[in-house]
Structures are given as structure tokens and as C-alpha cells.
Amino acid sequence: MPEKNRDAEAQATDAPLLGPEQEEFRSRWQRIQSEFVDDPREAVGAADTLVAEVMQALATTFSQHKQGLEGQWHRGEEVATEELRVALQQYRSFFNRLLNT
């Protein structure tokens, strides 16, 4: 396997689904949990909002990732089998990361 393809596959496999915003989401979750004692109703409302934001961020990430992968195989018959193999590996990686989220 060429070095370039291995690097792309490793990056796709190791990259967090939410990127840098993932840490912000974690930080907000910690705040929500710590605020539960003082205001349970507000904490649950904030948790609901945060979960909805994370789901939206995942949907956006999927849409962007899908567009990138589609670009690889929508070029028509010119696409080399190796490029299609790499695209399938990237889909597999993204699929597995979604299931592990």
C-alpha cells in the first residue's frame, strides 16, 4: 500500500468525529453535572440542549465527510480501483467510529 494511502487511512481512523469542539462539549457536560445539585431542572434542560447540539454537530460532520468521500467515487469511470478501495476503507472507519460514539 503506498505511504500516502496509509497516512490518509490512519488519519481517517484516528480523527475524532467532532474535532476540536469535542473538548468544549465535554467541558459543558462537566458544568451541567456540577450544577445539578443547585438546580436540577435547569441542569436537565441544559443537558437536553447540549445533546441536541452534539447530535447536530455529528450530522454536520457526517455530511461533510460524506461529501468528501462522494467526491472520490463520483468522478465516473476514471476512478482507479485503489482509490475506490481507500474510499471504502474511509467509509468503514467512519461507520465504526459512529458506532463507537
PDB file of N, CA and C in Angstrom:
ATOM      1  N   MET A   1       0.849  -1.170   0.000  1.00  0.00           N
ATOM      2  CA  MET A   1       0.000   0.000   0.000  1.00  0.00           C
ATOM      3  C   MET A   1       0.898   1.237   0.000  1.00  0.00           C
ATOM      4  N   PRO A   2       0.679   2.203  -0.889  1.00  0.00           N
ATOM      5  CA  PRO A   2       1.500   3.399  -0.906  1.00  0.00           C
ATOM      6  C   PRO A   2       1.402   4.160   0.409  1.00  0.00           C
ATOM      7  N   GLU A   3       2.498   4.835   0.764  1.00  0.00           N
ATOM      8  CA  GLU A   3       2.579   5.571   2.030  1.00  0.00           C
ATOM      9  C   GLU A   3       1.470   6.613   2.153  1.00  0.00           C
ATOM     10  N   LYS A   4       1.164   7.309   1.071  1.00  0.00           N
ATOM     11  CA  LYS A   4       0.132   8.349   1.095  1.00  0.00           C
ATOM     12  C   LYS A   4      -1.219   7.764   1.508  1.00  0.00           C
ATOM     13  N   ASN A   5      -1.575   6.601   0.969  1.00  0.00           N
ATOM     14  CA  ASN A   5      -2.851   5.968   1.302  1.00  0.00           C
ATOM     15  C   ASN A   5      -2.891   5.520   2.755  1.00  0.00           C
ATOM     16  N   ARG A   6      -1.760   4.991   3.259  1.00  0.00           N
ATOM     17  CA  ARG A   6      -1.713   4.576   4.667  1.00  0.00           C
ATOM     18  C   ARG A   6      -1.895   5.762   5.589  1.00  0.00           C
ATOM     19  N   ASP A   7      -1.270   6.894   5.255  1.00  0.00           N
ATOM     20  CA  ASP A   7      -1.416   8.097   6.074  1.00  0.00           C
ATOM     21  C   ASP A   7      -2.860   8.586   6.086  1.00  0.00           C
ATOM     22  N   ALA A   8      -3.492   8.597   4.926  1.00  0.00           N
ATOM     23  CA  ALA A   8      -4.882   9.045   4.835  1.00  0.00           C
ATOM     24  C   ALA A   8      -5.796   8.116   5.626  1.00  0.00           C
ATOM     25  N   GLU A   9      -5.540   6.820   5.534  1.00  0.00           N
ATOM     26  CA  GLU A   9      -6.359   5.854   6.270  1.00  0.00           C
ATOM     27  C   GLU A   9      -6.172   6.014   7.776  1.00  0.00           C
ATOM     28  N   ALA A  10      -4.933   6.202   8.222  1.00  0.00           N
ATOM     29  CA  ALA A  10      -4.659   6.379   9.644  1.00  0.00           C
ATOM     30  C   ALA A  10      -5.320   7.648  10.164  1.00  0.00           C
ATOM     31  N   GLN A  11      -5.258   8.725   9.395  1.00  0.00           N
ATOM     32  CA  GLN A  11      -5.890   9.969   9.826  1.00  0.00           C
ATOM     33  C   GLN A  11      -7.394   9.799   9.921  1.00  0.00           C
ATOM     34  N   ALA A  12      -7.994   9.128   8.964  1.00  0.00           N
ATOM     35  CA  ALA A  12      -9.443   8.922   8.977  1.00  0.00           C
ATOM     36  C   ALA A  12      -9.854   8.056  10.156  1.00  0.00           C
ATOM     37  N   THR A  13      -9.046   7.067  10.505  1.00  0.00           N
ATOM     38  CA  THR A  13      -9.370   6.161  11.595  1.00  0.00           C
ATOM     39  C   THR A  13      -9.191   6.814  12.952  1.00  0.00           C
ATOM     40  N   ASP A  14      -8.171   7.642  13.087  1.00  0.00           N
ATOM     41  CA  ASP A  14      -7.826   8.214  14.382  1.00  0.00           C
ATOM     42  C   ASP A  14      -8.513   9.543  14.681  1.00  0.00           C
ATOM     43  N   ALA A  15      -9.030  10.196  13.678  1.00  0.00           N
ATOM     44  CA  ALA A  15      -9.595  11.526  13.875  1.00  0.00           C
ATOM     45  C   ALA A  15     -10.880  11.434  14.690  1.00  0.00           C
ATOM     46  N   PRO A  16     -11.005  12.288  15.716  1.00  0.00           N
ATOM     47  CA  PRO A  16     -12.268  12.307  16.454  1.00  0.00           C
ATOM     48  C   PRO A  16     -13.395  12.785  15.544  1.00  0.00           C
ATOM     49  N   LEU A  17     -14.572  12.269  15.746  1.00  0.00           N
ATOM     50  CA  LEU A  17     -15.692  12.638  14.894  1.00  0.00           C
ATOM     51  C   LEU A  17     -16.064  14.105  15.024  1.00  0.00           C
ATOM     52  N   LEU A  18     -15.868  14.680  16.200  1.00  0.00           N
ATOM     53  CA  LEU A  18     -16.293  16.058  16.404  1.00  0.00           C
ATOM     54  C   LEU A  18     -15.152  17.061  16.385  1.00  0.00           C
ATOM     55  N   GLY A  19     -13.954  16.623  16.202  1.00  0.00           N
ATOM     56  CA  GLY A  19     -12.825  17.549  16.118  1.00  0.00           C
ATOM     57  C   GLY A  19     -12.617  18.339  17.403  1.00  0.00           C
ATOM     58  N   PRO A  20     -12.105  19.570  17.280  1.00  0.00           N
ATOM     59  CA  PRO A  20     -11.760  20.368  18.465  1.00  0.00           C
ATOM     60  C   PRO A  20     -12.960  20.708  19.348  1.00  0.00           C
ATOM     61  N   GLU A  21     -14.143  20.757  18.762  1.00  0.00           N
ATOM     62  CA  GLU A  21     -15.322  21.103  19.555  1.00  0.00           C
ATOM     63  C   GLU A  21     -15.681  20.018  20.571  1.00  0.00           C
ATOM     64  N   GLN A  22     -15.122  18.838  20.402  1.00  0.00           N
ATOM     65  CA  GLN A  22     -15.408  17.731  21.313  1.00  0.00           C
ATOM     66  C   GLN A  22     -15.039  18.100  22.752  1.00  0.00           C
ATOM     67  N   GLU A  23     -13.905  18.761  22.936  1.00  0.00           N
ATOM     68  CA  GLU A  23     -13.487  19.142  24.292  1.00  0.00           C
ATOM     69  C   GLU A  23     -14.413  20.177  24.893  1.00  0.00           C
ATOM     70  N   GLU A  24     -14.920  21.089  24.077  1.00  0.00           N
ATOM     71  CA  GLU A  24     -15.889  22.078  24.571  1.00  0.00           C
ATOM     72  C   GLU A  24     -17.157  21.373  25.049  1.00  0.00           C
ATOM     73  N   PHE A  25     -17.609  20.389  24.272  1.00  0.00           N
ATOM     74  CA  PHE A  25     -18.795  19.634  24.671  1.00  0.00           C
ATOM     75  C   PHE A  25     -18.552  18.917  26.001  1.00  0.00           C
ATOM     76  N   ARG A  26     -17.387  18.322  26.163  1.00  0.00           N
ATOM     77  CA  ARG A  26     -17.064  17.630  27.421  1.00  0.00           C
ATOM     78  C   ARG A  26     -17.053  18.605  28.599  1.00  0.00           C
ATOM     79  N   SER A  27     -16.463  19.755  28.377  1.00  0.00           N
ATOM     80  CA  SER A  27     -16.389  20.778  29.425  1.00  0.00           C
ATOM     81  C   SER A  27     -17.789  21.248  29.834  1.00  0.00           C
ATOM     82  N   ARG A  28     -18.628  21.481  28.836  1.00  0.00           N
ATOM     83  CA  ARG A  28     -20.008  21.902  29.129  1.00  0.00           C
ATOM     84  C   ARG A  28     -20.748  20.807  29.893  1.00  0.00           C
ATOM     85  N   TRP A  29     -20.516  19.539  29.519  1.00  0.00           N
ATOM     86  CA  TRP A  29     -21.178  18.441  30.224  1.00  0.00           C
ATOM     87  C   TRP A  29     -20.762  18.409  31.695  1.00  0.00           C
ATOM     88  N   GLN A  30     -19.486  18.600  31.954  1.00  0.00           N
ATOM     89  CA  GLN A  30     -18.997  18.621  33.338  1.00  0.00           C
ATOM     90  C   GLN A  30     -19.671  19.734  34.134  1.00  0.00           C
ATOM     91  N   ARG A  31     -19.821  20.918  33.525  1.00  0.00           N
ATOM     92  CA  ARG A  31     -20.504  22.036  34.199  1.00  0.00           C
ATOM     93  C   ARG A  31     -21.951  21.683  34.503  1.00  0.00           C
ATOM     94  N   ILE A  32     -22.620  21.070  33.533  1.00  0.00           N
ATOM     95  CA  ILE A  32     -24.027  20.686  33.728  1.00  0.00           C
ATOM     96  C   ILE A  32     -24.143  19.727  34.902  1.00  0.00           C
ATOM     97  N   GLN A  33     -23.271  18.739  34.956  1.00  0.00           N
ATOM     98  CA  GLN A  33     -23.330  17.782  36.056  1.00  0.00           C
ATOM     99  C   GLN A  33     -23.093  18.463  37.401  1.00  0.00           C
ATOM    100  N   SER A  34     -22.148  19.375  37.443  1.00  0.00           N
ATOM    101  CA  SER A  34     -21.842  20.034  38.713  1.00  0.00           C
ATOM    102  C   SER A  34     -22.959  20.988  39.144  1.00  0.00           C
ATOM    103  N   GLU A  35     -23.742  21.478  38.217  1.00  0.00           N
ATOM    104  CA  GLU A  35     -24.837  22.405  38.534  1.00  0.00           C
ATOM    105  C   GLU A  35     -26.121  21.682  38.918  1.00  0.00           C
ATOM    106  N   PHE A  36     -26.164  20.377  38.746  1.00  0.00           N
ATOM    107  CA  PHE A  36     -27.386  19.618  39.017  1.00  0.00           C
ATOM    108  C   PHE A  36     -27.850  19.784  40.461  1.00  0.00           C
ATOM    109  N   VAL A  37     -26.925  19.751  41.396  1.00  0.00           N
ATOM    110  CA  VAL A  37     -27.283  19.829  42.822  1.00  0.00           C
ATOM    111  C   VAL A  37     -28.024  21.123  43.135  1.00  0.00           C
ATOM    112  N   ASP A  38     -27.555  22.231  42.564  1.00  0.00           N
ATOM    113  CA  ASP A  38     -28.169  23.529  42.851  1.00  0.00           C
ATOM    114  C   ASP A  38     -29.459  23.766  42.081  1.00  0.00           C
ATOM    115  N   ASP A  39     -29.556  23.244  40.866  1.00  0.00           N
ATOM    116  CA  ASP A  39     -30.743  23.483  40.048  1.00  0.00           C
ATOM    117  C   ASP A  39     -30.964  22.312  39.088  1.00  0.00           C
ATOM    118  N   PRO A  40     -31.571  21.235  39.601  1.00  0.00           N
ATOM    119  CA  PRO A  40     -31.754  20.024  38.779  1.00  0.00           C
ATOM    120  C   PRO A  40     -32.530  20.268  37.485  1.00  0.00           C
ATOM    121  N   ARG A  41     -33.589  21.046  37.564  1.00  0.00           N
ATOM    122  CA  ARG A  41     -34.410  21.297  36.373  1.00  0.00           C
ATOM    123  C   ARG A  41     -33.597  22.016  35.295  1.00  0.00           C
ATOM    124  N   GLU A  42     -32.849  23.024  35.685  1.00  0.00           N
ATOM    125  CA  GLU A  42     -32.007  23.766  34.738  1.00  0.00           C
ATOM    126  C   GLU A  42     -30.925  22.854  34.151  1.00  0.00           C
ATOM    127  N   ALA A  43     -30.352  22.000  34.986  1.00  0.00           N
ATOM    128  CA  ALA A  43     -29.301  21.093  34.516  1.00  0.00           C
ATOM    129  C   ALA A  43     -29.846  20.119  33.473  1.00  0.00           C
ATOM    130  N   VAL A  44     -31.035  19.601  33.702  1.00  0.00           N
ATOM    131  CA  VAL A  44     -31.629  18.672  32.735  1.00  0.00           C
ATOM    132  C   VAL A  44     -31.952  19.403  31.429  1.00  0.00           C
ATOM    133  N   GLY A  45     -32.445  20.620  31.531  1.00  0.00           N
ATOM    134  CA  GLY A  45     -32.708  21.415  30.328  1.00  0.00           C
ATOM    135  C   GLY A  45     -31.422  21.683  29.552  1.00  0.00           C
ATOM    136  N   ALA A  46     -30.349  22.021  30.275  1.00  0.00           N
ATOM    137  CA  ALA A  46     -29.058  22.272  29.631  1.00  0.00           C
ATOM    138  C   ALA A  46     -28.514  20.991  28.999  1.00  0.00           C
ATOM    139  N   ALA A  47     -28.725  19.853  29.660  1.00  0.00           N
ATOM    140  CA  ALA A  47     -28.275  18.569  29.113  1.00  0.00           C
ATOM    141  C   ALA A  47     -29.012  18.266  27.811  1.00  0.00           C
ATOM    142  N   ASP A  48     -30.308  18.523  27.795  1.00  0.00           N
ATOM    143  CA  ASP A  48     -31.104  18.303  26.588  1.00  0.00           C
ATOM    144  C   ASP A  48     -30.577  19.157  25.439  1.00  0.00           C
ATOM    145  N   THR A  49     -30.306  20.417  25.723  1.00  0.00           N
ATOM    146  CA  THR A  49     -29.777  21.331  24.706  1.00  0.00           C
ATOM    147  C   THR A  49     -28.414  20.861  24.203  1.00  0.00           C
ATOM    148  N   LEU A  50     -27.555  20.462  25.129  1.00  0.00           N
ATOM    149  CA  LEU A  50     -26.216  20.026  24.744  1.00  0.00           C
ATOM    150  C   LEU A  50     -26.263  18.763  23.886  1.00  0.00           C
ATOM    151  N   VAL A  51     -27.073  17.809  24.268  1.00  0.00           N
ATOM    152  CA  VAL A  51     -27.192  16.571  23.479  1.00  0.00           C
ATOM    153  C   VAL A  51     -27.692  16.898  22.066  1.00  0.00           C
ATOM    154  N   ALA A  52     -28.652  17.798  21.953  1.00  0.00           N
ATOM    155  CA  ALA A  52     -29.149  18.194  20.630  1.00  0.00           C
ATOM    156  C   ALA A  52     -28.035  18.849  19.811  1.00  0.00           C
ATOM    157  N   GLU A  53     -27.202  19.672  20.451  1.00  0.00           N
ATOM    158  CA  GLU A  53     -26.090  20.305  19.745  1.00  0.00           C
ATOM    159  C   GLU A  53     -25.065  19.272  19.281  1.00  0.00           C
ATOM    160  N   VAL A  54     -24.791  18.290  20.121  1.00  0.00           N
ATOM    161  CA  VAL A  54     -23.830  17.239  19.743  1.00  0.00           C
ATOM    162  C   VAL A  54     -24.377  16.430  18.577  1.00  0.00           C
ATOM    163  N   MET A  55     -25.655  16.119  18.616  1.00  0.00           N
ATOM    164  CA  MET A  55     -26.256  15.364  17.509  1.00  0.00           C
ATOM    165  C   MET A  55     -26.192  16.174  16.212  1.00  0.00           C
ATOM    166  N   GLN A  56     -26.435  17.471  16.300  1.00  0.00           N
ATOM    167  CA  GLN A  56     -26.351  18.324  15.117  1.00  0.00           C
ATOM    168  C   GLN A  56     -24.920  18.387  14.600  1.00  0.00           C
ATOM    169  N   ALA A  57     -23.960  18.485  15.515  1.00  0.00           N
ATOM    170  CA  ALA A  57     -22.547  18.519  15.115  1.00  0.00           C
ATOM    171  C   ALA A  57     -22.159  17.213  14.426  1.00  0.00           C
ATOM    172  N   LEU A  58     -22.644  16.080  14.943  1.00  0.00           N
ATOM    173  CA  LEU A  58     -22.373  14.792  14.301  1.00  0.00           C
ATOM    174  C   LEU A  58     -22.998  14.731  12.905  1.00  0.00           C
ATOM    175  N   ALA A  59     -24.219  15.239  12.774  1.00  0.00           N
ATOM    176  CA  ALA A  59     -24.876  15.243  11.467  1.00  0.00           C
ATOM    177  C   ALA A  59     -24.093  16.103  10.476  1.00  0.00           C
ATOM    178  N   THR A  60     -23.605  17.246  10.932  1.00  0.00           N
ATOM    179  CA  THR A  60     -22.806  18.121  10.074  1.00  0.00           C
ATOM    180  C   THR A  60     -21.501  17.442   9.691  1.00  0.00           C
ATOM    181  N   THR A  61     -20.856  16.805  10.669  1.00  0.00           N
ATOM    182  CA  THR A  61     -19.609  16.093  10.398  1.00  0.00           C
ATOM    183  C   THR A  61     -19.845  14.991   9.381  1.00  0.00           C
ATOM    184  N   PHE A  62     -20.916  14.234   9.551  1.00  0.00           N
ATOM    185  CA  PHE A  62     -21.220  13.162   8.606  1.00  0.00           C
ATOM    186  C   PHE A  62     -21.440  13.723   7.214  1.00  0.00           C
ATOM    187  N   SER A  63     -22.197  14.805   7.115  1.00  0.00           N
ATOM    188  CA  SER A  63     -22.490  15.403   5.819  1.00  0.00           C
ATOM    189  C   SER A  63     -21.207  15.856   5.117  1.00  0.00           C
ATOM    190  N   GLN A  64     -20.316  16.499   5.854  1.00  0.00           N
ATOM    191  CA  GLN A  64     -19.050  16.950   5.272  1.00  0.00           C
ATOM    192  C   GLN A  64     -18.193  15.765   4.853  1.00  0.00           C
ATOM    193  N   HIS A  65     -18.134  14.761   5.710  1.00  0.00           N
ATOM    194  CA  HIS A  65     -17.324  13.579   5.411  1.00  0.00           C
ATOM    195  C   HIS A  65     -17.886  12.861   4.182  1.00  0.00           C
ATOM    196  N   LYS A  66     -19.199  12.748   4.131  1.00  0.00           N
ATOM    197  CA  LYS A  66     -19.852  12.081   3.018  1.00  0.00           C
ATOM    198  C   LYS A  66     -19.568  12.808   1.708  1.00  0.00           C
ATOM    199  N   GLN A  67     -19.623  14.125   1.719  1.00  0.00           N
ATOM    200  CA  GLN A  67     -19.333  14.896   0.505  1.00  0.00           C
ATOM    201  C   GLN A  67     -17.910  14.640   0.022  1.00  0.00           C
ATOM    202  N   GLY A  68     -16.975  14.592   0.966  1.00  0.00           N
ATOM    203  CA  GLY A  68     -15.587  14.330   0.598  1.00  0.00           C
ATOM    204  C   GLY A  68     -15.412  12.952  -0.013  1.00  0.00           C
ATOM    205  N   LEU A  69     -16.042  11.962   0.588  1.00  0.00           N
ATOM    206  CA  LEU A  69     -15.924  10.602   0.066  1.00  0.00           C
ATOM    207  C   LEU A  69     -16.648  10.459  -1.271  1.00  0.00           C
ATOM    208  N   GLU A  70     -17.818  11.076  -1.395  1.00  0.00           N
ATOM    209  CA  GLU A  70     -18.543  11.003  -2.659  1.00  0.00           C
ATOM    210  C   GLU A  70     -17.732  11.623  -3.787  1.00  0.00           C
ATOM    211  N   GLY A  71     -16.983  12.663  -3.466  1.00  0.00           N
ATOM    212  CA  GLY A  71     -16.150  13.305  -4.470  1.00  0.00           C
ATOM    213  C   GLY A  71     -15.145  12.346  -5.066  1.00  0.00           C
ATOM    214  N   GLN A  72     -14.731  11.370  -4.274  1.00  0.00           N
ATOM    215  CA  GLN A  72     -13.762  10.393  -4.755  1.00  0.00           C
ATOM    216  C   GLN A  72     -14.376   9.421  -5.753  1.00  0.00           C
ATOM    217  N   TRP A  73     -15.611   9.023  -5.531  1.00  0.00           N
ATOM    218  CA  TRP A  73     -16.151   7.993  -6.422  1.00  0.00           C
ATOM    219  C   TRP A  73     -17.167   8.508  -7.426  1.00  0.00           C
ATOM    220  N   HIS A  74     -17.490   9.792  -7.377  1.00  0.00           N
ATOM    221  CA  HIS A  74     -18.423  10.355  -8.356  1.00  0.00           C
ATOM    222  C   HIS A  74     -17.715  10.895  -9.589  1.00  0.00           C
ATOM    223  N   ARG A  75     -16.443  10.614  -9.716  1.00  0.00           N
ATOM    224  CA  ARG A  75     -15.701  11.120 -10.872  1.00  0.00           C
ATOM    225  C   ARG A  75     -15.921  10.266 -12.108  1.00  0.00           C
ATOM    226  N   GLY A  76     -16.724   9.250 -12.003  1.00  0.00           N
ATOM    227  CA  GLY A  76     -17.031   8.418 -13.166  1.00  0.00           C
ATOM    228  C   GLY A  76     -16.109   7.232 -13.298  1.00  0.00           C
ATOM    229  N   GLU A  77     -15.966   6.756 -14.498  1.00  0.00           N
ATOM    230  CA  GLU A  77     -15.221   5.536 -14.757  1.00  0.00           C
ATOM    231  C   GLU A  77     -13.715   5.708 -14.647  1.00  0.00           C
ATOM    232  N   GLU A  78     -13.226   6.937 -14.520  1.00  0.00           N
ATOM    233  CA  GLU A  78     -11.789   7.183 -14.429  1.00  0.00           C
ATOM    234  C   GLU A  78     -11.191   6.760 -13.091  1.00  0.00           C
ATOM    235  N   VAL A  79     -12.025   6.542 -12.108  1.00  0.00           N
ATOM    236  CA  VAL A  79     -11.542   6.267 -10.763  1.00  0.00           C
ATOM    237  C   VAL A  79     -10.860   4.902 -10.718  1.00  0.00           C
ATOM    238  N   ALA A  80      -9.640   4.909 -10.218  1.00  0.00           N
ATOM    239  CA  ALA A  80      -8.876   3.668 -10.096  1.00  0.00           C
ATOM    240  C   ALA A  80      -9.443   2.812  -8.970  1.00  0.00           C
ATOM    241  N   THR A  81      -9.316   1.523  -9.109  1.00  0.00           N
ATOM    242  CA  THR A  81      -9.783   0.598  -8.076  1.00  0.00           C
ATOM    243  C   THR A  81      -9.135   0.911  -6.737  1.00  0.00           C
ATOM    244  N   GLU A  82      -7.880   1.303  -6.739  1.00  0.00           N
ATOM    245  CA  GLU A  82      -7.187   1.634  -5.494  1.00  0.00           C
ATOM    246  C   GLU A  82      -7.849   2.819  -4.799  1.00  0.00           C
ATOM    247  N   GLU A  83      -8.264   3.822  -5.550  1.00  0.00           N
ATOM    248  CA  GLU A  83      -8.946   4.971  -4.954  1.00  0.00           C
ATOM    249  C   GLU A  83     -10.283   4.554  -4.360  1.00  0.00           C
ATOM    250  N   LEU A  84     -10.991   3.660  -5.054  1.00  0.00           N
ATOM    251  CA  LEU A  84     -12.265   3.164  -4.528  1.00  0.00           C
ATOM    252  C   LEU A  84     -12.043   2.323  -3.270  1.00  0.00           C
ATOM    253  N   ARG A  85     -10.962   1.564  -3.236  1.00  0.00           N
ATOM    254  CA  ARG A  85     -10.635   0.760  -2.052  1.00  0.00           C
ATOM    255  C   ARG A  85     -10.391   1.678  -0.861  1.00  0.00           C
ATOM    256  N   VAL A  86      -9.645   2.750  -1.065  1.00  0.00           N
ATOM    257  CA  VAL A  86      -9.365   3.704   0.010  1.00  0.00           C
ATOM    258  C   VAL A  86     -10.657   4.382   0.456  1.00  0.00           C
ATOM    259  N   ALA A  87     -11.523   4.741  -0.489  1.00  0.00           N
ATOM    260  CA  ALA A  87     -12.805   5.362  -0.143  1.00  0.00           C
ATOM    261  C   ALA A  87     -13.640   4.411   0.712  1.00  0.00           C
ATOM    262  N   LEU A  88     -13.666   3.133   0.336  1.00  0.00           N
ATOM    263  CA  LEU A  88     -14.424   2.155   1.121  1.00  0.00           C
ATOM    264  C   LEU A  88     -13.836   2.011   2.521  1.00  0.00           C
ATOM    265  N   GLN A  89     -12.519   2.024   2.632  1.00  0.00           N
ATOM    266  CA  GLN A  89     -11.881   1.957   3.951  1.00  0.00           C
ATOM    267  C   GLN A  89     -12.253   3.175   4.792  1.00  0.00           C
ATOM    268  N   GLN A  90     -12.337   4.332   4.165  1.00  0.00           N
ATOM    269  CA  GLN A  90     -12.706   5.536   4.909  1.00  0.00           C
ATOM    270  C   GLN A  90     -14.160   5.471   5.361  1.00  0.00           C
ATOM    271  N   TYR A  91     -15.036   4.954   4.493  1.00  0.00           N
ATOM    272  CA  TYR A  91     -16.427   4.752   4.913  1.00  0.00           C
ATOM    273  C   TYR A  91     -16.486   3.781   6.094  1.00  0.00           C
ATOM    274  N   ARG A  92     -15.736   2.689   6.006  1.00  0.00           N
ATOM    275  CA  ARG A  92     -15.718   1.700   7.094  1.00  0.00           C
ATOM    276  C   ARG A  92     -15.243   2.346   8.393  1.00  0.00           C
ATOM    277  N   SER A  93     -14.194   3.127   8.317  1.00  0.00           N
ATOM    278  CA  SER A  93     -13.652   3.793   9.502  1.00  0.00           C
ATOM    279  C   SER A  93     -14.700   4.738  10.100  1.00  0.00           C
ATOM    280  N   PHE A  94     -15.329   5.537   9.246  1.00  0.00           N
ATOM    281  CA  PHE A  94     -16.325   6.476   9.739  1.00  0.00           C
ATOM    282  C   PHE A  94     -17.506   5.730  10.355  1.00  0.00           C
ATOM    283  N   PHE A  95     -17.945   4.662   9.716  1.00  0.00           N
ATOM    284  CA  PHE A  95     -19.043   3.846  10.222  1.00  0.00           C
ATOM    285  C   PHE A  95     -18.712   3.285  11.604  1.00  0.00           C
ATOM    286  N   ASN A  96     -17.509   2.737  11.747  1.00  0.00           N
ATOM    287  CA  ASN A  96     -17.100   2.168  13.038  1.00  0.00           C
ATOM    288  C   ASN A  96     -16.991   3.227  14.120  1.00  0.00           C
ATOM    289  N   ARG A  97     -16.491   4.407  13.770  1.00  0.00           N
ATOM    290  CA  ARG A  97     -16.401   5.481  14.755  1.00  0.00           C
ATOM    291  C   ARG A  97     -17.786   5.947  15.176  1.00  0.00           C
ATOM    292  N   LEU A  98     -18.740   5.978  14.251  1.00  0.00           N
ATOM    293  CA  LEU A  98     -20.108   6.340  14.616  1.00  0.00           C
ATOM    294  C   LEU A  98     -20.686   5.341  15.603  1.00  0.00           C
ATOM    295  N   LEU A  99     -20.449   4.054  15.355  1.00  0.00           N
ATOM    296  CA  LEU A  99     -20.990   3.035  16.254  1.00  0.00           C
ATOM    297  C   LEU A  99     -20.310   3.050  17.614  1.00  0.00           C
ATOM    298  N   ASN A 100     -19.080   3.525  17.679  1.00  0.00           N
ATOM    299  CA  ASN A 100     -18.360   3.584  18.949  1.00  0.00           C
ATOM    300  C   ASN A 100     -18.616   4.872  19.719  1.00  0.00           C
ATOM    301  N   THR A 101     -19.366   5.788  19.123  1.00  0.00           N
ATOM    302  CA  THR A 101     -19.615   7.080  19.767  1.00  0.00           C
ATOM    303  C   THR A 101     -20.646   6.949  20.856  1.00  0.00           C
TER     304      THR A 101
END
